[in-house]
Amino acid sequence: MSEADPVPPTLLPPVPSLSTELLAAAQAAPGFMPDDEGRALYEAARAVAVPGPLLEVGSWMGKSALYLAAAARETGRQVVTVDHHRGSEEHQPGWEYHDPSLVDPAVGRIDTLPHFRRTVAEAGVEDVVVAVVTRSETLAPLWGTPLALLFLDGSHTEESARRDQDAWVAKLAVGGTLAIHDVFPDPAEGGQAPYGVYRRVLESGDFAELPGTGSLRLLRRER
């Protein structure tokens, strides 16, 4: 081969796809979602056939938003995240997952929004991810666009989990996918509030269950 000859395509170094880079960024981002569950969420969002945005309730520092953003990049969708960024009950002082470094000294409260913004910015998906900073039940009455995918991963108390279910599940388009995180049928493995949401939705008769991964449950709205 002469110097003028082009390098055969098979000898060129592989160029990682944007989705590959985003999935790697999601895996490395701070948060509580195992990578196998995150990738299952990505695949579910990528496979949804109906139009509409992807919306997650509960964002923490943006880990799951990157899994959704990877799917949104491929399918031409937007990701909307809804979180007040003050942390759930378990993140407050005296609780198991409290991190003093996340407290804003000016107001004396948890504030994960700067960390979320950094995660999204460093991954280069600020044009895909739309962050709404409020409680989910505050936004829900203002929301009118049918959702292609709804990911419920907010506070896991019984009251707040029911509130998120009541506020958002009806906004999912027929044919859309409902994803619920931290579903543990065995109380010894985790809290029961997300499992209660999963059971109530399934028992409504409006949803069919899809294959899940770990604590991530997936259901498709049938009617």
mmCIF file of C-alpha atoms in Angstrom:
data_model
loop_
_atom_site.group_PDB
_atom_site.id
_atom_site.type_symbol
_atom_site.label_atom_id
_atom_site.label_comp_id
_atom_site.label_asym_id
_atom_site.label_seq_id
_atom_site.Cartn_x
_atom_site.Cartn_y
_atom_site.Cartn_z
ATOM 1 C CA MET A 1 0.000 0.000 0.000
ATOM 2 C CA SER A 2 1.429 3.415 -0.961
ATOM 3 C CA GLU A 3 1.230 6.538 1.154
ATOM 4 C CA ALA A 4 -1.450 7.866 -1.191
ATOM 5 C CA ASP A 5 -3.685 4.871 -0.723
ATOM 6 C CA PRO A 6 -6.556 5.355 1.765
ATOM 7 C CA VAL A 7 -6.547 3.299 4.930
ATOM 8 C CA PRO A 8 -9.094 0.499 4.576
ATOM 9 C CA PRO A 9 -12.131 1.195 6.773
ATOM 10 C CA THR A 10 -11.589 -2.040 8.679
ATOM 11 C CA LEU A 11 -8.228 -0.730 9.907
ATOM 12 C CA LEU A 12 -9.543 2.595 11.172
ATOM 13 C CA PRO A 13 -9.893 2.854 14.957
ATOM 14 C CA PRO A 14 -13.500 2.464 16.083
ATOM 15 C CA VAL A 15 -15.253 5.702 17.002
ATOM 16 C CA PRO A 16 -17.509 5.273 20.042
ATOM 17 C CA SER A 17 -21.091 6.313 19.435
ATOM 18 C CA LEU A 18 -22.576 9.154 21.393
ATOM 19 C CA SER A 19 -24.858 6.687 23.171
ATOM 20 C CA THR A 20 -21.850 4.635 24.254
ATOM 21 C CA GLU A 21 -20.225 7.750 25.697
ATOM 22 C CA LEU A 22 -23.423 8.801 27.466
ATOM 23 C CA LEU A 23 -23.972 5.351 28.935
ATOM 24 C CA ALA A 24 -20.426 5.377 30.260
ATOM 25 C CA ALA A 25 -21.019 8.838 31.737
ATOM 26 C CA ALA A 26 -24.243 7.592 33.341
ATOM 27 C CA GLN A 27 -22.475 4.632 34.894
ATOM 28 C CA ALA A 28 -19.810 6.940 36.361
ATOM 29 C CA ALA A 29 -22.255 9.584 37.620
ATOM 30 C CA PRO A 30 -23.157 9.749 41.323
ATOM 31 C CA GLY A 31 -26.407 8.068 42.226
ATOM 32 C CA PHE A 32 -28.133 4.914 43.387
ATOM 33 C CA MET A 33 -29.041 3.118 40.129
ATOM 34 C CA PRO A 34 -27.044 -0.021 39.249
ATOM 35 C CA ASP A 35 -25.760 0.006 35.681
ATOM 36 C CA ASP A 36 -27.796 -3.025 34.602
ATOM 37 C CA GLU A 37 -30.984 -1.273 35.707
ATOM 38 C CA GLY A 38 -29.876 1.983 34.093
ATOM 39 C CA ARG A 39 -29.210 0.257 30.802
ATOM 40 C CA ALA A 40 -32.587 -1.470 31.012
ATOM 41 C CA LEU A 41 -34.162 1.963 31.467
ATOM 42 C CA TYR A 42 -32.222 3.219 28.435
ATOM 43 C CA GLU A 43 -33.399 0.274 26.314
ATOM 44 C CA ALA A 44 -36.990 0.754 27.439
ATOM 45 C CA ALA A 45 -36.911 4.456 26.554
ATOM 46 C CA ARG A 46 -35.294 3.674 23.222
ATOM 47 C CA ALA A 47 -37.956 1.089 22.353
ATOM 48 C CA VAL A 48 -41.065 3.180 23.053
ATOM 49 C CA ALA A 49 -43.066 3.433 19.834
ATOM 50 C CA VAL A 50 -45.448 6.293 20.673
ATOM 51 C CA PRO A 51 -44.532 9.988 20.381
ATOM 52 C CA GLY A 52 -43.914 12.190 23.389
ATOM 53 C CA PRO A 53 -41.229 13.164 25.880
ATOM 54 C CA LEU A 54 -39.569 11.048 28.546
ATOM 55 C CA LEU A 55 -40.287 12.291 32.061
ATOM 56 C CA GLU A 56 -38.669 11.243 35.311
ATOM 57 C CA VAL A 57 -39.885 12.048 38.793
ATOM 58 C CA GLY A 58 -36.870 12.180 41.102
ATOM 59 C CA SER A 59 -33.474 13.111 39.647
ATOM 60 C CA TRP A 60 -30.986 13.363 42.551
ATOM 61 C CA MET A 61 -27.692 14.259 40.775
ATOM 62 C CA GLY A 62 -28.657 13.268 37.241
ATOM 63 C CA LYS A 63 -27.508 9.670 36.895
ATOM 64 C CA SER A 64 -30.768 8.253 35.540
ATOM 65 C CA ALA A 65 -31.280 11.392 33.431
ATOM 66 C CA LEU A 66 -28.170 10.439 31.440
ATOM 67 C CA TYR A 67 -29.506 6.948 30.715
ATOM 68 C CA LEU A 68 -32.701 8.564 29.447
ATOM 69 C CA ALA A 69 -30.733 11.211 27.539
ATOM 70 C CA ALA A 70 -28.840 8.499 25.661
ATOM 71 C CA ALA A 71 -32.163 7.102 24.421
ATOM 72 C CA ALA A 72 -33.504 10.592 23.705
ATOM 73 C CA ARG A 73 -30.465 11.371 21.541
ATOM 74 C CA GLU A 74 -31.174 8.309 19.423
ATOM 75 C CA THR A 75 -34.911 8.863 19.077
ATOM 76 C CA GLY A 76 -35.152 12.652 18.818
ATOM 77 C CA ARG A 77 -36.989 13.137 22.108
ATOM 78 C CA GLN A 78 -36.626 15.406 25.135
ATOM 79 C CA VAL A 79 -36.111 14.326 28.733
ATOM 80 C CA VAL A 80 -37.957 16.277 31.429
ATOM 81 C CA THR A 81 -36.775 15.834 35.011
ATOM 82 C CA VAL A 82 -38.930 16.883 37.963
ATOM 83 C CA ASP A 83 -37.282 17.262 41.359
ATOM 84 C CA HIS A 84 -37.264 19.872 44.129
ATOM 85 C CA HIS A 85 -33.601 18.932 44.744
ATOM 86 C CA ARG A 86 -34.010 19.146 48.533
ATOM 87 C CA GLY A 87 -33.545 15.411 48.969
ATOM 88 C CA SER A 88 -35.945 12.723 50.110
ATOM 89 C CA GLU A 89 -36.637 11.835 53.723
ATOM 90 C CA GLU A 90 -33.666 9.460 53.907
ATOM 91 C CA HIS A 91 -31.280 12.258 52.865
ATOM 92 C CA GLN A 92 -32.171 14.587 55.723
ATOM 93 C CA PRO A 93 -30.006 15.103 58.848
ATOM 94 C CA GLY A 94 -30.036 12.074 61.119
ATOM 95 C CA TRP A 95 -31.127 9.686 58.361
ATOM 96 C CA GLU A 96 -29.179 6.882 56.715
ATOM 97 C CA TYR A 97 -28.199 8.611 53.471
ATOM 98 C CA HIS A 98 -27.562 12.105 54.786
ATOM 99 C CA ASP A 99 -24.488 13.758 53.233
ATOM 100 C CA PRO A 100 -23.500 17.016 54.993
ATOM 101 C CA SER A 101 -21.546 18.145 51.930
ATOM 102 C CA LEU A 102 -24.844 18.518 50.039
ATOM 103 C CA VAL A 103 -26.256 21.065 52.511
ATOM 104 C CA ASP A 104 -26.400 24.637 51.224
ATOM 105 C CA PRO A 105 -25.052 26.649 54.184
ATOM 106 C CA ALA A 106 -26.967 29.737 53.079
ATOM 107 C CA VAL A 107 -30.325 28.090 53.710
ATOM 108 C CA GLY A 108 -29.318 25.066 55.800
ATOM 109 C CA ARG A 109 -31.020 22.576 53.472
ATOM 110 C CA ILE A 110 -29.987 19.877 51.008
ATOM 111 C CA ASP A 111 -29.456 21.221 47.496
ATOM 112 C CA THR A 112 -28.538 18.709 44.771
ATOM 113 C CA LEU A 113 -29.368 21.034 41.858
ATOM 114 C CA PRO A 114 -25.772 22.284 41.302
ATOM 115 C CA HIS A 115 -24.567 18.665 41.196
ATOM 116 C CA PHE A 116 -27.357 17.704 38.803
ATOM 117 C CA ARG A 117 -26.503 20.599 36.496
ATOM 118 C CA ARG A 118 -22.838 19.649 36.533
ATOM 119 C CA THR A 119 -23.649 16.031 35.627
ATOM 120 C CA VAL A 120 -25.831 17.102 32.710
ATOM 121 C CA ALA A 121 -23.386 19.769 31.498
ATOM 122 C CA GLU A 122 -20.342 17.517 31.624
ATOM 123 C CA ALA A 123 -22.220 14.900 29.597
ATOM 124 C CA GLY A 124 -23.150 17.497 26.976
ATOM 125 C CA VAL A 125 -26.904 16.950 27.142
ATOM 126 C CA GLU A 126 -28.193 20.319 28.325
ATOM 127 C CA ASP A 127 -30.084 20.612 25.029
ATOM 128 C CA VAL A 128 -31.847 17.295 25.633
ATOM 129 C CA VAL A 129 -32.549 17.405 29.373
ATOM 130 C CA VAL A 130 -35.066 19.954 30.656
ATOM 131 C CA ALA A 131 -34.933 20.302 34.446
ATOM 132 C CA VAL A 132 -38.026 21.475 36.292
ATOM 133 C CA VAL A 133 -37.267 22.379 39.906
ATOM 134 C CA THR A 134 -40.426 21.795 41.924
ATOM 135 C CA ARG A 135 -42.430 19.073 43.587
ATOM 136 C CA SER A 136 -43.976 16.662 41.115
ATOM 137 C CA GLU A 137 -47.527 17.296 42.333
ATOM 138 C CA THR A 138 -47.007 21.023 41.718
ATOM 139 C CA LEU A 139 -46.074 20.529 38.067
ATOM 140 C CA ALA A 140 -48.544 17.765 37.239
ATOM 141 C CA PRO A 141 -51.719 19.926 37.032
ATOM 142 C CA LEU A 142 -49.902 22.193 34.552
ATOM 143 C CA TRP A 143 -48.764 19.332 32.336
ATOM 144 C CA GLY A 144 -50.808 18.421 29.259
ATOM 145 C CA THR A 145 -48.492 16.592 26.845
ATOM 146 C CA PRO A 146 -48.953 12.788 26.745
ATOM 147 C CA LEU A 147 -45.785 11.044 27.881
ATOM 148 C CA ALA A 148 -44.000 8.297 25.955
ATOM 149 C CA LEU A 149 -42.233 7.143 29.110
ATOM 150 C CA LEU A 150 -42.740 7.932 32.780
ATOM 151 C CA PHE A 151 -40.017 6.994 35.244
ATOM 152 C CA LEU A 152 -41.086 7.086 38.904
ATOM 153 C CA ASP A 153 -38.111 7.356 41.262
ATOM 154 C CA GLY A 154 -39.056 10.051 43.754
ATOM 155 C CA SER A 155 -39.438 9.895 47.518
ATOM 156 C CA HIS A 156 -40.237 6.356 48.684
ATOM 157 C CA THR A 157 -42.602 7.067 51.561
ATOM 158 C CA GLU A 158 -46.066 5.606 51.083
ATOM 159 C CA GLU A 159 -47.684 9.049 50.949
ATOM 160 C CA SER A 160 -45.320 10.575 48.389
ATOM 161 C CA ALA A 161 -45.229 7.447 46.208
ATOM 162 C CA ARG A 162 -49.026 7.441 46.022
ATOM 163 C CA ARG A 163 -48.970 11.168 45.284
ATOM 164 C CA ASP A 164 -46.598 10.673 42.344
ATOM 165 C CA GLN A 165 -48.712 7.816 41.038
ATOM 166 C CA ASP A 166 -51.930 9.823 41.255
ATOM 167 C CA ALA A 167 -50.329 12.890 39.694
ATOM 168 C CA TRP A 168 -48.560 11.334 36.717
ATOM 169 C CA VAL A 169 -49.617 7.832 35.649
ATOM 170 C CA ALA A 170 -52.750 9.093 33.877
ATOM 171 C CA LYS A 171 -50.545 11.368 31.755
ATOM 172 C CA LEU A 172 -48.832 8.404 30.097
ATOM 173 C CA ALA A 173 -49.912 7.839 26.489
ATOM 174 C CA VAL A 174 -51.540 4.567 25.504
ATOM 175 C CA GLY A 175 -48.652 2.453 24.294
ATOM 176 C CA GLY A 176 -46.252 4.345 26.549
ATOM 177 C CA THR A 177 -43.989 2.767 29.146
ATOM 178 C CA LEU A 178 -44.143 3.180 32.900
ATOM 179 C CA ALA A 179 -40.863 2.495 34.712
ATOM 180 C CA ILE A 180 -40.801 2.177 38.503
ATOM 181 C CA HIS A 181 -37.541 1.979 40.425
ATOM 182 C CA ASP A 182 -36.739 0.272 43.747
ATOM 183 C CA VAL A 183 -39.548 -2.267 43.564
ATOM 184 C CA PHE A 184 -38.849 -4.899 46.220
ATOM 185 C CA PRO A 185 -41.541 -7.531 46.855
ATOM 186 C CA ASP A 186 -39.610 -8.702 49.938
ATOM 187 C CA PRO A 187 -39.692 -6.072 52.728
ATOM 188 C CA ALA A 188 -36.280 -7.303 53.885
ATOM 189 C CA GLU A 189 -34.756 -6.006 50.637
ATOM 190 C CA GLY A 190 -36.206 -2.494 50.641
ATOM 191 C CA GLY A 191 -39.127 -0.169 51.270
ATOM 192 C CA GLN A 192 -42.586 -1.174 50.097
ATOM 193 C CA ALA A 193 -43.958 2.106 48.710
ATOM 194 C CA PRO A 194 -42.700 1.613 45.098
ATOM 195 C CA TYR A 195 -43.873 -2.002 45.227
ATOM 196 C CA GLY A 196 -47.314 -0.734 46.245
ATOM 197 C CA VAL A 197 -47.384 1.586 43.225
ATOM 198 C CA TYR A 198 -46.369 -1.303 40.962
ATOM 199 C CA ARG A 199 -49.086 -3.593 42.354
ATOM 200 C CA ARG A 200 -51.833 -0.957 42.142
ATOM 201 C CA VAL A 201 -50.945 -0.048 38.563
ATOM 202 C CA LEU A 202 -50.799 -3.674 37.466
ATOM 203 C CA GLU A 203 -54.076 -4.503 39.212
ATOM 204 C CA SER A 204 -55.831 -1.623 37.444
ATOM 205 C CA GLY A 205 -55.983 -3.746 34.289
ATOM 206 C CA ASP A 206 -54.722 -0.860 32.161
ATOM 207 C CA PHE A 207 -51.119 -2.059 31.990
ATOM 208 C CA ALA A 208 -49.220 -5.094 30.765
ATOM 209 C CA GLU A 209 -45.949 -6.029 32.407
ATOM 210 C CA LEU A 210 -42.732 -5.997 30.367
ATOM 211 C CA PRO A 211 -39.475 -7.757 31.333
ATOM 212 C CA GLY A 212 -37.728 -5.846 34.117
ATOM 213 C CA THR A 213 -34.222 -5.865 35.554
ATOM 214 C CA GLY A 214 -33.347 -5.986 39.248
ATOM 215 C CA SER A 215 -35.579 -3.556 41.117
ATOM 216 C CA LEU A 216 -36.689 -1.807 37.908
ATOM 217 C CA ARG A 217 -40.209 -2.739 36.810
ATOM 218 C CA LEU A 218 -41.528 -1.875 33.345
ATOM 219 C CA LEU A 219 -45.179 -1.760 32.275
ATOM 220 C CA ARG A 220 -46.840 -0.725 29.023
ATOM 221 C CA ARG A 221 -50.105 1.189 29.087
ATOM 222 C CA GLU A 222 -52.703 -0.781 27.119
ATOM 223 C CA ARG A 223 -55.709 1.495 27.500
#
